[in-house]
Coordinates of C-alpha atoms in Angstrom, one line a residue:
X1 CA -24.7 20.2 8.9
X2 CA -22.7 17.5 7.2
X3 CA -22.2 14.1 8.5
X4 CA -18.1 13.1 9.1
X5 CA -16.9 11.4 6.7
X6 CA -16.2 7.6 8.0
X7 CA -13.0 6.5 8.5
X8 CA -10.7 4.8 6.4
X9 CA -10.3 1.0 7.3
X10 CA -7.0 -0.1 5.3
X11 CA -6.6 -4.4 5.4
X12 CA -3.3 -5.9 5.2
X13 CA -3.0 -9.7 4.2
X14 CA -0.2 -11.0 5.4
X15 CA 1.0 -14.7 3.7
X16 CA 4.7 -14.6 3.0
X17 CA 5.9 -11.6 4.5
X18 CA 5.6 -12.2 8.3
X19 CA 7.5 -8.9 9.3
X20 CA 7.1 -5.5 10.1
X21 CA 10.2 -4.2 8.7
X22 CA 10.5 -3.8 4.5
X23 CA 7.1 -4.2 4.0
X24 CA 5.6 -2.8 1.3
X25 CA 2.1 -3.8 1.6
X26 CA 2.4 -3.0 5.3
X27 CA 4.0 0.6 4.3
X28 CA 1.2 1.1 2.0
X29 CA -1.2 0.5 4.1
X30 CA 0.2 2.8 6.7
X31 CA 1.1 5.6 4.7
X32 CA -2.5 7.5 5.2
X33 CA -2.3 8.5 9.0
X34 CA -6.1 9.1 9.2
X35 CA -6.7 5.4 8.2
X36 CA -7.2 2.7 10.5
X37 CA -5.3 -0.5 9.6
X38 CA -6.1 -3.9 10.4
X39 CA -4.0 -7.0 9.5
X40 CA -4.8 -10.7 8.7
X41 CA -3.7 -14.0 8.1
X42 CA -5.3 -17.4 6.8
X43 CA -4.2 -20.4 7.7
X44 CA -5.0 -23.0 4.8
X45 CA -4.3 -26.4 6.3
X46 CA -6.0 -28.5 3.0
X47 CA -4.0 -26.2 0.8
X48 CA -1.1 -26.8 2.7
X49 CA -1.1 -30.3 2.2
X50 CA -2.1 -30.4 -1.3
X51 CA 1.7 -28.6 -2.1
X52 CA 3.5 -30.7 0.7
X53 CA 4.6 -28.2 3.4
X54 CA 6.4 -29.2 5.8
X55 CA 4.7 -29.8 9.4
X56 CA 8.1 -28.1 11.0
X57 CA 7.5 -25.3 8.5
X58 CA 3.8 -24.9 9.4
X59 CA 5.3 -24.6 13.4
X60 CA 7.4 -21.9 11.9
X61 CA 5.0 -20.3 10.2
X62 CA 3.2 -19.9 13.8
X63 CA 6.6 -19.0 15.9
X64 CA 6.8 -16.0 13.6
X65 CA 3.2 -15.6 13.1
X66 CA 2.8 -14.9 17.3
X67 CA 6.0 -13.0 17.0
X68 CA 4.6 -10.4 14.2
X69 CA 1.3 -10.4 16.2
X70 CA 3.0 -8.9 19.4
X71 CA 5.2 -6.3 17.1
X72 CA 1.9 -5.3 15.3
X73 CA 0.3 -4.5 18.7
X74 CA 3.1 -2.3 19.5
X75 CA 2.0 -0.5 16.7
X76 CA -1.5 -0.2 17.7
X77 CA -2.6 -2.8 14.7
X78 CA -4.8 -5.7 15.3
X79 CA -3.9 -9.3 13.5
X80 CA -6.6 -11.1 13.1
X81 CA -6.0 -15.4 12.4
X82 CA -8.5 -17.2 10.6
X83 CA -8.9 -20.9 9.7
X84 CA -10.2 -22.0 5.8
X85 CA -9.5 -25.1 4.4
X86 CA -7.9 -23.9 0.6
X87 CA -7.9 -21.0 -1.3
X88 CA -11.3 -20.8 -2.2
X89 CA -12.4 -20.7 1.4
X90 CA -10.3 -18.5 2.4
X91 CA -10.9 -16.2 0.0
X92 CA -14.8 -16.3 0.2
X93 CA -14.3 -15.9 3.8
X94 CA -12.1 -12.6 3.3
X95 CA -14.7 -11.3 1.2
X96 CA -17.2 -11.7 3.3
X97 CA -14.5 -9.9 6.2
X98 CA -13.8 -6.9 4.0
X99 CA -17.8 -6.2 4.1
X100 CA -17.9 -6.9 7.4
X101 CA -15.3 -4.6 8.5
X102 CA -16.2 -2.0 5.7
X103 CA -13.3 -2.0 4.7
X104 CA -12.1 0.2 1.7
X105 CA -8.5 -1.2 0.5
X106 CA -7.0 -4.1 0.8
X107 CA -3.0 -4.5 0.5
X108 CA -1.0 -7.7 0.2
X109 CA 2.2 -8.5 -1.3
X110 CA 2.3 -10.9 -4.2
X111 CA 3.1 -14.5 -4.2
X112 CA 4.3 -16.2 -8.0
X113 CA 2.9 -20.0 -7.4
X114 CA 0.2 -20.2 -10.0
X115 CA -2.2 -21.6 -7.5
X116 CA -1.3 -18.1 -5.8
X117 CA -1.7 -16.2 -8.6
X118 CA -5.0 -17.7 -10.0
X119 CA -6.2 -16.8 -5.7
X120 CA -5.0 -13.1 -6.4
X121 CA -6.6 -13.0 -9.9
X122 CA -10.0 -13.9 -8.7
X123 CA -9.8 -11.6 -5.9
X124 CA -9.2 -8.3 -8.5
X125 CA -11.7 -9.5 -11.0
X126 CA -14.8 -10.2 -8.4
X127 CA -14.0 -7.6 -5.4
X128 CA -15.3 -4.4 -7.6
X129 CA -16.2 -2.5 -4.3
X130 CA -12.7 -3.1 -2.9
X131 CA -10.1 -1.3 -3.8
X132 CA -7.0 -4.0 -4.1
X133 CA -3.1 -2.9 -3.8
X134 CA -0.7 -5.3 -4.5
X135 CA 2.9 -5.2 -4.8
X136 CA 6.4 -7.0 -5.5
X137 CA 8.0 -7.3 -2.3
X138 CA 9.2 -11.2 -2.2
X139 CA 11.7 -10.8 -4.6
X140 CA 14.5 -7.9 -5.5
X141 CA 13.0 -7.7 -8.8
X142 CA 9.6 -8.6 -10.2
X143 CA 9.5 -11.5 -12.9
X144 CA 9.5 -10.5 -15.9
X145 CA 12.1 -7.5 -15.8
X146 CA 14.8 -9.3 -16.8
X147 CA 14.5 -10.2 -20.3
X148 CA 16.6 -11.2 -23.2
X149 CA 17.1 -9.1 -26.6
X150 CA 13.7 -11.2 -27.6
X151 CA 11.8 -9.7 -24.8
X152 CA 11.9 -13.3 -23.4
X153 CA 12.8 -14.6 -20.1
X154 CA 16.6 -16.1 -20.0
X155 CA 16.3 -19.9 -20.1
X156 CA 20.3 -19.9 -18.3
X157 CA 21.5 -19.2 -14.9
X158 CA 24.6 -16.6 -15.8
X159 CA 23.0 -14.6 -18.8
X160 CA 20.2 -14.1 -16.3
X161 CA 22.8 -12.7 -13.7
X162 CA 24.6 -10.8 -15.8
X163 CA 21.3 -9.1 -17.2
X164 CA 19.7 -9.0 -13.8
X165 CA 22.8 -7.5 -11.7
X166 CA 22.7 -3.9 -14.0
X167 CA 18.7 -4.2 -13.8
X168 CA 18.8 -4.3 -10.3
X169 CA 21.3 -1.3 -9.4
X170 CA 19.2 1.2 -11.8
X171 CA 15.9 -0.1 -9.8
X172 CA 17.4 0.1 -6.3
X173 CA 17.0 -2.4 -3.2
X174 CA 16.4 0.3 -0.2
X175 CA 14.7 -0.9 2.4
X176 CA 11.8 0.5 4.6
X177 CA 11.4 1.2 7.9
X178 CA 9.0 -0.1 9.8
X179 CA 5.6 2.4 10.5
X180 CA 5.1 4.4 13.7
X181 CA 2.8 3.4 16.0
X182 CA -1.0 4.5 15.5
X183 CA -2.3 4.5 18.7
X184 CA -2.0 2.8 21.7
X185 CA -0.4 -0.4 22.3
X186 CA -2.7 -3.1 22.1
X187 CA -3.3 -5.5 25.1
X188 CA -3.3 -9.4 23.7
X189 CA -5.0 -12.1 25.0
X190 CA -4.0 -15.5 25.8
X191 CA -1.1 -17.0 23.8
X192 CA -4.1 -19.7 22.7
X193 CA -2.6 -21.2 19.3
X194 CA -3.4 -18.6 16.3
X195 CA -4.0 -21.7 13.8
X196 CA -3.8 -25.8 14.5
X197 CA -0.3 -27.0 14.1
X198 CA 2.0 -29.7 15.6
X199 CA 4.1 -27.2 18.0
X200 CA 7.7 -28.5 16.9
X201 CA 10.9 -27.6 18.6
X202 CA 13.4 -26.4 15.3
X203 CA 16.2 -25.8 17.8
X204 CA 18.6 -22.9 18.1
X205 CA 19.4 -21.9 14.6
X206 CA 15.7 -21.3 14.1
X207 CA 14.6 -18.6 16.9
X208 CA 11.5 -16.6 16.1
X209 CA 10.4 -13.0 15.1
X210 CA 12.5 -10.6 12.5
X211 CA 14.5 -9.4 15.2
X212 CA 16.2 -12.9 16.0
X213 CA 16.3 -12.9 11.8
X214 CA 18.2 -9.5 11.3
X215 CA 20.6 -10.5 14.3
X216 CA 21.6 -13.8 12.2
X217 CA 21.7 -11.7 9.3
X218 CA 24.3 -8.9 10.9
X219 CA 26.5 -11.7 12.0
X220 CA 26.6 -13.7 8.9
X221 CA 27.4 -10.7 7.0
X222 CA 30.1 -9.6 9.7
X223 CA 31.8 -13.1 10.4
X224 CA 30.9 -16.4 7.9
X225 CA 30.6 -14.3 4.7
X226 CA 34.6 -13.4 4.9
X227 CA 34.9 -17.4 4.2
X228 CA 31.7 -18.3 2.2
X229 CA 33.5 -19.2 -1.1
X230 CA 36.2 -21.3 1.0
X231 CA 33.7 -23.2 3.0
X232 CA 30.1 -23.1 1.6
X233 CA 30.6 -26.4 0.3
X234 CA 31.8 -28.0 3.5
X235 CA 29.7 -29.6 5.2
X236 CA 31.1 -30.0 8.7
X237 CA 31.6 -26.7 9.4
X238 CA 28.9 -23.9 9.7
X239 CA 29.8 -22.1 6.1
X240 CA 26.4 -21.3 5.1
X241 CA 24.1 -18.3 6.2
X242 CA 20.9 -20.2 7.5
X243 CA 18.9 -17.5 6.4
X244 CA 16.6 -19.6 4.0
X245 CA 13.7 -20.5 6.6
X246 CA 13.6 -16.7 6.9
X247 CA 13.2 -15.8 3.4
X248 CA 10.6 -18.5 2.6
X249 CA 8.4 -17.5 5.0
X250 CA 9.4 -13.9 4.6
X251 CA 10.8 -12.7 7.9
X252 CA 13.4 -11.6 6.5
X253 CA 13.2 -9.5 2.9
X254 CA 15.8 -10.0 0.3
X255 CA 16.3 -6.1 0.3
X256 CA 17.7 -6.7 4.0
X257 CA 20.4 -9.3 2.7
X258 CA 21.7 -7.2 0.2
X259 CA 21.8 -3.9 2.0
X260 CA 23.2 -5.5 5.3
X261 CA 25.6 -7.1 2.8
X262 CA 26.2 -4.0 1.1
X263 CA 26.7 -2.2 4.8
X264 CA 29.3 -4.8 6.1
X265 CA 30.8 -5.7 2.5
X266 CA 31.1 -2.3 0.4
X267 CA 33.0 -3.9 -2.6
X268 CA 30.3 -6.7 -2.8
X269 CA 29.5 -6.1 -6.6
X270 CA 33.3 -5.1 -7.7
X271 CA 34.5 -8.7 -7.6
X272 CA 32.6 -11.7 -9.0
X273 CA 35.2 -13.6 -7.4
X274 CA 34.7 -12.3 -4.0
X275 CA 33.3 -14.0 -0.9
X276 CA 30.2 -11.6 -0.6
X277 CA 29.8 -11.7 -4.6
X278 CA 29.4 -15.4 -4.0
X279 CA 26.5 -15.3 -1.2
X280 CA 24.8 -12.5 -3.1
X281 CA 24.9 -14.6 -6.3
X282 CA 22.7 -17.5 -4.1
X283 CA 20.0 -14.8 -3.7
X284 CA 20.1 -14.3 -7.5
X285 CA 19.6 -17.9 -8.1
X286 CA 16.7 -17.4 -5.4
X287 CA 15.4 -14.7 -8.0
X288 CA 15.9 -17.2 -11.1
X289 CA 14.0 -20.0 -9.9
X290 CA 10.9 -17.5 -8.8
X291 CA 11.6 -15.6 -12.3
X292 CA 10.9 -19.0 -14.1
X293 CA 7.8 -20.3 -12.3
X294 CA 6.3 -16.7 -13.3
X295 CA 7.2 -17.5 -17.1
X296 CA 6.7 -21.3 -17.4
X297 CA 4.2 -21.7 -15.3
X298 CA 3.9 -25.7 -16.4
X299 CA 6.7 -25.8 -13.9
X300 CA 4.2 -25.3 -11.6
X301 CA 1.9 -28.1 -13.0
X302 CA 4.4 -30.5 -12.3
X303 CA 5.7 -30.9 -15.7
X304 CA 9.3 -31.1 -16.6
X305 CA 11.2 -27.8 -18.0
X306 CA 12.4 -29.9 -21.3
X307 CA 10.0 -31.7 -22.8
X308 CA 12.1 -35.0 -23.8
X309 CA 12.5 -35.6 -20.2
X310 CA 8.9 -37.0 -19.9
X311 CA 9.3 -40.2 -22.0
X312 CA 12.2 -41.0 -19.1
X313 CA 10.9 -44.8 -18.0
X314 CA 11.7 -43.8 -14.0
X315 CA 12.3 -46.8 -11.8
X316 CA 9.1 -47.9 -9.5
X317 CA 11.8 -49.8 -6.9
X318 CA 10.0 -48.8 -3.9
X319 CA 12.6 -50.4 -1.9
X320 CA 15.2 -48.2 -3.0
X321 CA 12.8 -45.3 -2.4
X322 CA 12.3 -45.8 1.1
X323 CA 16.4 -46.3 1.8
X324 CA 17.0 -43.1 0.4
X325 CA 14.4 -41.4 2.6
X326 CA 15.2 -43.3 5.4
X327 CA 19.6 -42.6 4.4
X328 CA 20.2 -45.9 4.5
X329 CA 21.8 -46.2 0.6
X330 CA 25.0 -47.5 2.0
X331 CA 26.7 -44.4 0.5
X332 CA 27.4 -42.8 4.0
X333 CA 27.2 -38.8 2.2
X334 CA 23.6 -39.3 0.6
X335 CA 22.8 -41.0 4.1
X336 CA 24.4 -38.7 6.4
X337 CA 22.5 -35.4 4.7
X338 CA 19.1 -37.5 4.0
X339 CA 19.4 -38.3 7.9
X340 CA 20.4 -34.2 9.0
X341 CA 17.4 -33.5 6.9
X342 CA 15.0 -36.0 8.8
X343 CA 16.2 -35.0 12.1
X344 CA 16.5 -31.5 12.0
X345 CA 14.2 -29.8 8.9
X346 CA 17.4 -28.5 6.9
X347 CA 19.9 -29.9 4.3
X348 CA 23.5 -28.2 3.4
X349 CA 23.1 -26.9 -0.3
X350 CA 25.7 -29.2 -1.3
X351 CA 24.6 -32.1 0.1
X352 CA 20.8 -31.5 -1.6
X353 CA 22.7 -31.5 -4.9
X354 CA 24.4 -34.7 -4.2
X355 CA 21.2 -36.7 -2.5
X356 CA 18.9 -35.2 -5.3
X357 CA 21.3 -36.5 -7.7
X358 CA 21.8 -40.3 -6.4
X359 CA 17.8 -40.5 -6.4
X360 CA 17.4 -39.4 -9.6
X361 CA 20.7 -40.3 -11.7
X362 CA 21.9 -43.5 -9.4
X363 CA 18.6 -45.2 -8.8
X364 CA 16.2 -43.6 -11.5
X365 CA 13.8 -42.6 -9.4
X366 CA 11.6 -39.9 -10.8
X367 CA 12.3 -36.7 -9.3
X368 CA 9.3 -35.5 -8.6
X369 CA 9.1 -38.1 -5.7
X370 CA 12.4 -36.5 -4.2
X371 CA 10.6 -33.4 -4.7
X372 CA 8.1 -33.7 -2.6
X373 CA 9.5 -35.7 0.0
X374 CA 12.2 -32.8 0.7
X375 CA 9.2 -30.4 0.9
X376 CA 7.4 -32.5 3.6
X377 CA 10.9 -32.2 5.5
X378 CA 11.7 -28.8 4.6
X379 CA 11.9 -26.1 7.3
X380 CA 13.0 -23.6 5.2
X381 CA 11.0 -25.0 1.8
X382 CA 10.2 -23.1 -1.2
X383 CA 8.2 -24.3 -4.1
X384 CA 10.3 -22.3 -6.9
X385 CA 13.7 -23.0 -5.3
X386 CA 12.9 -26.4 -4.6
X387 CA 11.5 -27.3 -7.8
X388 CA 14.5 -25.4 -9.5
X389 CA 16.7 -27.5 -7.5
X390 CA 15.2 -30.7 -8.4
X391 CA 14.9 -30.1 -12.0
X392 CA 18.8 -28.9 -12.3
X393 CA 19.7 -32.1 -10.6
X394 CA 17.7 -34.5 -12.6
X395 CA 18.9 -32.6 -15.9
X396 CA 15.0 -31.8 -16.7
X397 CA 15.4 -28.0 -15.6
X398 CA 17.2 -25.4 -17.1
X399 CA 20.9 -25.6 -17.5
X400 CA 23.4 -25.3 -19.4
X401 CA 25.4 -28.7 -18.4
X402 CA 24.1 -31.6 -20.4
X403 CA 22.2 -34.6 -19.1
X404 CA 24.9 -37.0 -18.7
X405 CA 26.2 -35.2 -15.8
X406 CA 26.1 -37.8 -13.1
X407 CA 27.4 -37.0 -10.0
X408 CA 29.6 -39.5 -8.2
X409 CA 28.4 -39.9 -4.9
X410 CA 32.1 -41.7 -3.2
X411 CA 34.0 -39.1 -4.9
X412 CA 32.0 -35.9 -4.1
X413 CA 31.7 -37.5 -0.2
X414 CA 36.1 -37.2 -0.7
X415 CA 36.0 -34.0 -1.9
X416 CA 33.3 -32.4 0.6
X417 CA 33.7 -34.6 3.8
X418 CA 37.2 -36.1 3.3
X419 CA 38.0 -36.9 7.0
X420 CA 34.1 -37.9 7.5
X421 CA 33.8 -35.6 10.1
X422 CA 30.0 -34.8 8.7
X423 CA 29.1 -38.4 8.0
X424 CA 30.2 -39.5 11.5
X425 CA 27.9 -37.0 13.3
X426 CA 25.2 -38.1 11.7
X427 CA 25.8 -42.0 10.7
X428 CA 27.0 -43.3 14.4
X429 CA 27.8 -46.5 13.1
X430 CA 30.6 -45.8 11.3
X431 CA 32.6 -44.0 14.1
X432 CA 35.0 -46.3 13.9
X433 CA 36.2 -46.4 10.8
X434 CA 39.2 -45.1 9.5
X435 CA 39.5 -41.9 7.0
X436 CA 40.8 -44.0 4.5
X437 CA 37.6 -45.5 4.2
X438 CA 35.2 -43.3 5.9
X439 CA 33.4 -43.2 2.1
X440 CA 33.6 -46.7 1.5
X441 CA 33.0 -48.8 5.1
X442 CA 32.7 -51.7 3.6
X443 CA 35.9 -52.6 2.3
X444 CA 37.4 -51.5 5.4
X445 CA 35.0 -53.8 7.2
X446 CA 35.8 -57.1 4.7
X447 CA 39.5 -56.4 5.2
X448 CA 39.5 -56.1 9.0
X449 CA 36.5 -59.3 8.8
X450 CA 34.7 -57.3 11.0
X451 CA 30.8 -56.9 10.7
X452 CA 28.9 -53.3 10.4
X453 CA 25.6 -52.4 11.4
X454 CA 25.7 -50.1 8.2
X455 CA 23.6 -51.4 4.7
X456 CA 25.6 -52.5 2.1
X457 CA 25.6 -50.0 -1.4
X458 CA 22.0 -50.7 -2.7
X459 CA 23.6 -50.1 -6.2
X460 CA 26.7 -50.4 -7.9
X461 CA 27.3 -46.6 -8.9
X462 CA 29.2 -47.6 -12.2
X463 CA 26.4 -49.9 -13.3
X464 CA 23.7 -47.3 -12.7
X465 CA 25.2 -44.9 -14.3
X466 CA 25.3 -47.0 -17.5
X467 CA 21.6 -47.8 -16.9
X468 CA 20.4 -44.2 -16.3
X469 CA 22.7 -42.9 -19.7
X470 CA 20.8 -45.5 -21.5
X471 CA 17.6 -44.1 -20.1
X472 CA 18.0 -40.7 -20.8
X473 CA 19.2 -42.0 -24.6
X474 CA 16.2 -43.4 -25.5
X475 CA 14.0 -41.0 -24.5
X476 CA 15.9 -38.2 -26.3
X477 CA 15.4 -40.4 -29.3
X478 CA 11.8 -41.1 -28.8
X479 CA 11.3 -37.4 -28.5
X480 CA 13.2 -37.4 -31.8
X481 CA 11.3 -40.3 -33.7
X482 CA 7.8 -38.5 -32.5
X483 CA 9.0 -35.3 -34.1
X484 CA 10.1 -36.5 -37.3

């Protein structure tokens, strides 16, 4: 008589993609109902460090983490947490786990940082007895499928969209359900920490688990969305979706945006112009930044996108440094969103523009050092995005507006906050001054010879300006003399 055949054992890895719902990997994996599935995760605390992330990320990370380990249970599917200290470790350990377990395929979705990808890469070429399935789930698209008439990756933000948009309606952006159950419910034991973390409070715009993600995401598409265009660039008033924790970390999939956006907001992709255009064109960028870091990968060697940019002579004024981080410029919009940052994990889009911009452009500090100090803050950081975001500001990215764009940090603190009613939230000591001067205290102060427990400008914006044009000059010629 013949032996039975042993079981299937499918392994899914989860990393970014802490959710039951839309999962590819986790629909794979679930697909064969003869197979049992298992599920893992690896906290990399040395790794972590090493690219900056944020210690109220990492607490996030773990809120979702024990929230996706009760839903798999549900399901009848172990999730097993394990401890390495980097990449190497962990993958060495899973190895080791797969032979362990006997198990026969392994599924994961794919992650674009090249420290990610060179993980992934080792893992296909030295796991011959494993078979590996790995898929595109992070993004609506995988990089590389938009391409230019060269075959090359668009270098711009708008041919991009307009090449991506068409792209992305013959591919589709359906979304999956989430698998049956396979058994059983599982009974958990203690609610013991599944990794080492600082256990950080994030507040009520950050509650746990994909259902508290997908509720946010039906009301945002219901309510806020009707106004986004109008108000996405205030900062006082809550304009913005608050979905980008979720999508870093991957509780929610960009699939679920855009069909939930679709659902609520049918016309979405009729009218450029259109409130729901204008949200769904912010995932886009989402897709352009990751697009990029697949294509350039120096990006993710920290080198700048144009190469002229790296004879800039940045300032070393450590001083100046630390008054940005602390928002204490004496240019109360930098310091009001520098301070919502430090308190609560989270920056308004606008207002990272505008701070990234007074490091970089106002006090010639090199970006890279803003860079990494929003990612240590970041609840909702992301390396592409971030990165993206730096380099666009600093006028080192791609883009199509010129270097000498500098923004003005009085007059966009006018046009974004003209009553103050942001900066006084979050910079106290200026409750009391008038709107007139909400933007510039000090003359207020000098005219009514009263004092203010408020810093005094750390630069005069004019003559930075001069000094960082000047800056940016000379290196563009250096690059030019070294050429020729």
């Amino acid at each position: 008589m013949a032996e039975p055949t042993a079981k299937k054992r499918h392994l899914v890895w989860f990393r970014h993609d802490l959710r039951v719902t839309d999962n590819k990997a986790l629909t794979a994996a679930c697909t064969d109902p003869d197979a049992e599935v298992l599920a893992i995760f690896i906290a990399t605390p040395a790794q972590w460090q090493a690219h900056h992330l944020a210690e109220r990320q990492i607490s996030f990370i773990h809120q979702n983490l024990s929230a996706l380990r009760y839903k798999l249970a549900t399901l009848g599917i172990p999730l097993v947490c394990h401890t390495s200290t980097d990449f190497k470790a962990s993958t060495d350990w899973l190895v080791q786990f797969c032979q362990q377990q006997n198990i026969s395929t392994l599924f994961f979705n794919r992650q674009y940082e090249l420290n990610e990808q060179l993980r992934d890469q080792w893992l296909q070429q030295h796991c011959h007895q494993l078979v590996i399935e790995a898929f595109d789930d992070f993004l609506l698209l995988p990089p590389g499928a938009v391409r230019n008439q060269k075959g090359e990756m668009y270098q711009v933000y708008t041919p991009f969209r307009r090449a991506f948009l068409p792209q992305l309606q013959q591919h589709g952006y359906s979304s999956y359900p989430a698998p049956t159950p396979r058994g059983e419910p599982l009974n958990l034991e203690s609610d013991k920490p599944l990794f080492a973390h600082q256990n950080i409070d994030l507040g009520p715009n950050y509650p746990a688990g994909e259902k508290a993600a997908l509720q946010k995401l039906r009301h945002f598409c219901q309510q806020n969305v009707k106004q986004y265009a109008q108000q996405r660039d205030i900062p006082s008033v809550e304009g913005t979706s608050r979905l980008s924790a979720y999508l870093a970390i991957g509780v929610l999939s960009p699939r679920q945006c855009i069909n939930r956006l679709l659902l609520e907001n049918p016309n979405t992709f009729d009218s450029s112009d259109g409130d729901a255009f204008s949200w769904l064109n912010e995932l886009i960028w989402r897709e352009f930044y990751h697009h990029l870091i697949v294509a350039f990968p120096d990006l993710c060697r920290n080198k700048p996108f144009i190469a002229w940019t790296k004879n800039l002579a940045w300032s070393s004024d450590s001083t100046h440094l630390l008054a940005w981080q602390q928002g204490k410029t004496g240019y109360p919009i930098v310091d009001a969103a520098m301070r919502q940052m430090n308190t609560t994990g989270w920056m308004h889009n606008r207002l990272r523009m505008i701070s990234a911009s007074f490091l970089v452009k106002d006090l010639l500090i090199n970006w890279r050092e803003g860079e990494e100090y929003f990612m240590r803050q970041l609840v909702d950081g992301n390396f592409a995005a971030n990165n993206g975001g730096w380099q666009w500001s600093a006028s080192t990215g791609t883009d199509a507006s010129p270097w000498f764009r500098i923004f003005n940090p009085t007059t966009q603190g006018k046009k974004f906050d003209p009553q103050g009613k942001f900066i006084r939230q979050w910079i106290p000591e200026l409750q009391r001054v008038p709107d007139k001067y909400i933007h510039t205290p000090h003359e207020w102060a000098d005219s009514q010879k009263v004092i203010l427990d408020y810093p005094q400008p750390i630069v005069d914006h004019s003559e930075a300006r001069k000094i960082t044009l000047e800056a940016f000059e000379r290196a563009k010629n250096q690059q030019f003399h070294d050429e020729n």
